[in-house]
mmCIF file of C-alpha atoms in Angstrom:
data_model
loop_
_atom_site.group_PDB
_atom_site.id
_atom_site.type_symbol
_atom_site.label_atom_id
_atom_site.label_comp_id
_atom_site.label_asym_id
_atom_site.label_seq_id
_atom_site.Cartn_x
_atom_site.Cartn_y
_atom_site.Cartn_z
ATOM 1 C CA MET A 1 160.041 66.558 207.715
ATOM 2 C CA ALA A 2 160.378 62.929 206.498
ATOM 3 C CA VAL A 3 160.793 64.095 202.957
ATOM 4 C CA MET A 4 163.541 66.522 204.009
ATOM 5 C CA LYS A 5 165.273 63.651 205.831
ATOM 6 C CA ALA A 6 165.109 61.502 202.758
ATOM 7 C CA LYS A 7 166.624 64.096 200.490
ATOM 8 C CA SER A 8 169.309 64.934 203.018
ATOM 9 C CA SER A 9 170.324 61.258 203.248
ATOM 10 C CA VAL A 10 170.502 60.983 199.354
ATOM 11 C CA GLN A 11 172.732 64.143 199.235
ATOM 12 C CA LEU A 12 175.052 62.781 201.945
ATOM 13 C CA LEU A 13 175.200 59.462 200.146
ATOM 14 C CA MET A 14 175.904 60.810 196.787
ATOM 15 C CA ALA A 15 178.685 62.907 198.190
ATOM 16 C CA THR A 16 180.654 60.001 199.510
ATOM 17 C CA GLU A 17 183.616 58.517 197.800
ATOM 18 C CA ALA A 18 181.884 55.134 197.723
ATOM 19 C CA ALA A 19 179.202 56.583 195.408
ATOM 20 C CA SER A 20 181.447 58.803 193.282
ATOM 21 C CA THR A 21 183.984 55.947 192.641
ATOM 22 C CA GLY A 22 181.326 53.428 191.708
ATOM 23 C CA TRP A 23 181.536 51.241 194.819
ATOM 24 C CA LEU A 24 177.715 51.477 195.143
ATOM 25 C CA GLY A 25 177.001 50.996 191.426
ATOM 26 C CA ASP A 26 174.904 53.217 189.201
ATOM 27 C CA VAL A 27 172.391 54.353 191.816
ATOM 28 C CA ASP A 28 169.319 56.538 191.188
ATOM 29 C CA PHE A 29 167.153 57.463 194.155
ATOM 30 C CA ALA A 30 164.610 59.527 192.164
ATOM 31 C CA SER A 31 161.956 56.667 192.376
ATOM 32 C CA ASP A 32 162.550 56.448 196.164
ATOM 33 C CA LEU A 33 162.016 60.115 196.641
ATOM 34 C CA GLU A 34 158.941 60.129 194.399
ATOM 35 C CA GLU A 35 157.423 57.261 196.355
ATOM 36 C CA ILE A 36 157.957 58.915 199.689
ATOM 37 C CA GLU A 37 156.562 62.275 198.410
ATOM 38 C CA ASP A 38 153.559 60.539 196.825
ATOM 39 C CA HIS A 39 152.806 58.708 200.147
ATOM 40 C CA PHE A 40 152.924 61.880 202.113
ATOM 41 C CA ARG A 41 150.662 63.735 199.464
ATOM 42 C CA ARG A 42 148.108 61.051 199.936
ATOM 43 C CA ILE A 43 148.351 61.124 203.650
ATOM 44 C CA VAL A 44 147.718 64.812 203.670
ATOM 45 C CA ALA A 45 144.744 64.517 201.282
ATOM 46 C CA LEU A 46 143.220 61.668 203.360
ATOM 47 C CA ARG A 47 143.517 63.661 206.620
ATOM 48 C CA ILE A 48 141.730 66.628 204.979
ATOM 49 C CA MET A 49 138.912 64.423 203.868
ATOM 50 C CA VAL A 50 138.698 62.694 207.211
ATOM 51 C CA ALA A 51 138.533 65.989 208.923
ATOM 52 C CA GLU A 52 135.675 67.145 206.703
ATOM 53 C CA LEU A 53 133.727 63.889 207.112
ATOM 54 C CA THR A 54 134.318 64.083 210.812
ATOM 55 C CA ALA A 55 132.935 67.474 210.914
ATOM 56 C CA LEU A 56 129.572 66.410 209.515
ATOM 57 C CA PRO A 57 126.778 66.107 212.097
ATOM 58 C CA LYS A 58 124.987 62.865 212.766
ATOM 59 C CA PRO A 59 127.631 60.394 211.672
ATOM 60 C CA ASN A 60 126.282 57.031 210.621
ATOM 61 C CA SER A 61 127.711 53.599 210.398
ATOM 62 C CA ASP A 62 128.952 54.109 206.884
ATOM 63 C CA ASP A 63 130.867 57.259 208.018
ATOM 64 C CA ARG A 64 132.474 55.326 210.865
ATOM 65 C CA LYS A 65 133.503 52.439 208.471
ATOM 66 C CA ILE A 66 135.049 54.719 205.880
ATOM 67 C CA LEU A 67 136.739 56.822 208.533
ATOM 68 C CA ALA A 68 138.268 53.636 209.941
ATOM 69 C CA ASP A 69 139.420 52.531 206.565
ATOM 70 C CA ALA A 70 140.936 55.960 205.893
ATOM 71 C CA LYS A 71 142.833 55.967 209.167
ATOM 72 C CA ALA A 72 144.151 52.444 208.425
ATOM 73 C CA THR A 73 145.288 53.546 204.936
ATOM 74 C CA THR A 74 146.921 56.657 206.433
ATOM 75 C CA SER A 75 148.793 54.521 208.890
ATOM 76 C CA ARG A 76 149.898 52.116 206.198
ATOM 77 C CA LEU A 77 151.256 54.950 204.036
ATOM 78 C CA GLU A 78 152.991 56.581 206.905
ATOM 79 C CA ARG A 79 154.712 53.245 207.794
ATOM 80 C CA LYS A 80 155.719 52.555 204.257
ATOM 81 C CA ALA A 81 157.081 56.142 203.876
ATOM 82 C CA ASP A 82 158.996 56.012 207.171
ATOM 83 C CA GLU A 83 160.484 52.617 206.266
ATOM 84 C CA ARG A 84 161.745 54.046 202.985
ATOM 85 C CA VAL A 85 163.202 57.107 204.755
ATOM 86 C CA LYS A 86 164.921 54.953 207.270
ATOM 87 C CA LEU A 87 166.271 52.792 204.403
ATOM 88 C CA LEU A 88 167.801 55.847 202.778
ATOM 89 C CA GLU A 89 169.349 56.843 206.015
ATOM 90 C CA GLN A 90 170.807 53.496 206.347
ATOM 91 C CA CYS A 91 172.228 53.656 202.840
ATOM 92 C CA ALA A 92 173.945 56.882 203.643
ATOM 93 C CA SER A 93 175.336 55.593 206.901
ATOM 94 C CA GLU A 94 176.692 52.426 205.174
ATOM 95 C CA ALA A 95 178.152 54.526 202.438
ATOM 96 C CA ARG A 96 180.012 56.650 205.125
ATOM 97 C CA HIS A 97 181.260 53.457 206.700
ATOM 98 C CA ILE A 98 182.664 52.340 203.325
ATOM 99 C CA GLU A 99 184.275 55.806 202.970
ATOM 100 C CA ASP A 100 185.770 55.591 206.457
ATOM 101 C CA SER A 101 187.064 52.141 205.614
ATOM 102 C CA LEU A 102 188.684 53.322 202.354
ATOM 103 C CA GLN A 103 190.369 56.232 204.248
ATOM 104 C CA GLN A 104 191.539 53.896 206.936
ATOM 105 C CA GLU A 105 193.062 51.600 204.300
ATOM 106 C CA ARG A 106 194.885 54.538 202.781
ATOM 107 C CA ASP A 107 196.129 55.696 206.224
ATOM 108 C CA ASP A 108 197.344 52.185 207.062
ATOM 109 C CA ALA A 109 199.249 52.005 203.726
ATOM 110 C CA ARG A 110 200.825 55.375 204.363
ATOM 111 C CA LEU A 111 201.790 54.222 207.855
ATOM 112 C CA ALA A 112 203.172 50.994 206.584
ATOM 113 C CA ALA A 113 205.251 52.736 203.876
ATOM 114 C CA ALA A 114 206.608 55.243 206.520
ATOM 115 C CA ARG A 115 207.508 52.385 208.893
ATOM 116 C CA GLU A 116 209.200 50.416 206.072
ATOM 117 C CA LYS A 117 211.253 53.419 205.025
ATOM 118 C CA LEU A 118 212.246 54.196 208.598
ATOM 119 C CA HIS A 119 213.308 50.610 209.253
ATOM 120 C CA GLY A 120 215.328 50.681 205.967
ATOM 121 C CA ASP A 121 217.048 53.863 206.798
ATOM 122 C CA LEU A 122 217.834 52.752 210.426
ATOM 123 C CA ALA A 123 219.133 49.328 209.200
ATOM 124 C CA ALA A 124 221.346 51.063 206.677
ATOM 125 C CA MET A 125 222.628 53.438 209.407
ATOM 126 C CA ILE A 126 223.198 50.689 211.964
ATOM 127 C CA TYR A 127 224.376 47.747 209.902
ATOM 128 C CA GLY A 128 225.789 49.440 206.829
ATOM 129 C CA ALA A 129 227.994 51.690 208.944
ATOM 130 C CA GLU A 130 229.488 48.575 210.608
ATOM 131 C CA SER A 131 230.187 46.812 207.385
ATOM 132 C CA THR A 132 231.568 49.844 205.523
ATOM 133 C CA ALA A 133 233.649 51.406 208.326
ATOM 134 C CA PRO A 134 237.423 51.176 207.490
ATOM 135 C CA SER A 135 238.951 48.632 209.833
ATOM 136 C CA SER A 136 242.618 49.106 208.878
ATOM 137 C CA SER A 137 242.734 52.915 208.905
ATOM 138 C CA GLU A 138 244.527 54.426 211.902
ATOM 139 C CA SER A 139 242.632 56.845 214.023
ATOM 140 C CA GLY A 140 244.195 60.311 213.990
ATOM 141 C CA ALA A 141 243.438 60.737 217.660
ATOM 142 C CA ASP A 142 244.928 57.434 218.549
ATOM 143 C CA ALA A 143 248.067 58.317 216.569
ATOM 144 C CA VAL A 144 248.495 61.683 218.323
ATOM 145 C CA ILE A 145 248.118 60.144 221.770
ATOM 146 C CA ALA A 146 250.636 57.357 220.907
ATOM 147 C CA ARG A 147 253.196 59.877 219.710
ATOM 148 C CA VAL A 148 252.724 62.076 222.729
ATOM 149 C CA GLN A 149 253.209 59.003 225.053
ATOM 150 C CA ALA A 150 256.312 58.007 223.118
ATOM 151 C CA TYR A 151 257.705 61.584 223.294
ATOM 152 C CA ARG A 152 257.179 61.679 227.091
ATOM 153 C CA GLU A 153 258.852 58.263 227.499
ATOM 154 C CA ILE A 154 261.856 59.299 225.399
ATOM 155 C CA LYS A 155 262.130 62.630 227.007
ATOM 156 C CA GLY A 156 262.061 60.912 230.417
ATOM 157 C CA GLU A 157 264.828 58.530 229.469
ATOM 158 C CA LEU A 158 266.983 61.384 228.182
ATOM 159 C CA GLU A 159 266.268 63.433 231.345
ATOM 160 C CA ARG A 160 267.470 60.597 233.416
ATOM 161 C CA ALA A 161 270.521 60.275 231.179
ATOM 162 C CA ARG A 162 271.099 64.005 231.578
ATOM 163 C CA VAL A 163 271.094 63.612 235.442
ATOM 164 C CA ASP A 164 273.584 60.697 235.165
ATOM 165 C CA VAL A 165 275.957 62.644 232.815
ATOM 166 C CA ASN A 166 275.850 65.683 235.155
ATOM 167 C CA ALA A 167 276.742 63.456 238.061
ATOM 168 C CA VAL A 168 279.692 61.894 236.235
ATOM 169 C CA ASP A 169 280.959 65.152 234.843
ATOM 170 C CA SER A 170 280.563 67.335 237.914
ATOM 171 C CA ASP A 171 284.291 67.919 238.138
ATOM 172 C CA LYS A 172 284.668 68.723 234.424
ATOM 173 C CA ASN A 173 284.738 72.159 232.914
ATOM 174 C CA ASP A 174 281.627 73.989 231.589
ATOM 175 C CA SER A 175 282.396 73.420 227.886
ATOM 176 C CA SER A 176 282.404 69.613 228.509
ATOM 177 C CA HIS A 177 279.068 69.938 230.273
ATOM 178 C CA ASP A 178 277.432 71.979 227.511
ATOM 179 C CA SER A 179 278.646 69.506 224.977
ATOM 180 C CA SER A 180 277.020 66.570 226.899
ATOM 181 C CA ALA A 181 273.661 68.503 227.121
ATOM 182 C CA SER A 182 273.724 69.286 223.442
ATOM 183 C CA GLY A 183 274.265 65.688 222.671
ATOM 184 C CA ILE A 184 271.235 64.698 224.741
ATOM 185 C CA SER A 185 269.110 67.323 223.018
ATOM 186 C CA SER A 186 270.277 65.947 219.664
ATOM 187 C CA SER A 187 269.348 62.453 220.793
ATOM 188 C CA LEU A 188 265.936 63.662 221.743
ATOM 189 C CA ARG A 189 265.274 65.274 218.370
ATOM 190 C CA GLY A 190 266.608 62.230 216.581
ATOM 191 C CA ALA A 191 264.324 59.932 218.552
ATOM 192 C CA TRP A 192 261.287 62.190 217.840
ATOM 193 C CA LYS A 193 262.159 62.309 214.167
ATOM 194 C CA TRP A 194 262.149 58.464 214.070
ATOM 195 C CA ILE A 195 258.841 58.310 215.804
ATOM 196 C CA THR A 196 257.049 60.778 213.551
ATOM 197 C CA GLU A 197 258.374 59.132 210.437
#
């Protein structure tokens, strides 16, 4: 189980960007794995021998002493192997942290570039439009409204003049009345022509 953990940690570590791009240097975990496997082979062999010796009848003091030494050696080998496995797991974890950090740096750089572009585009739209907008050009809508207003004012003046003429010429014949109305219409057209030109 411990050997499988060690191999899995090495595989995870070597698959990281930190390892593939050289951040971790020229790493080789073959010796680490060999050491772990060797420790566990010795542990298994010791336990087999301990079991056989323990199975002998009438154990003596020498049996008890060597069995104690065997158990101590087994514990020491297990501890060293477990420490090596945990160290490999830590290496894999640190490599993943470096990979996450590199990815975060790339994400931050993309975010900063996107923000800078948006700021630039918005600044151009906000401030550039104000500086480049034609200040002397007359608005078409404003010009139409002004002409309509002028037309209405002139027409109003001429309508009032028509009323005054009708009042003065009320006793005159129809031909004289038509001539006055025609003159007012001509005045309206002339005034409108002057406005539009």
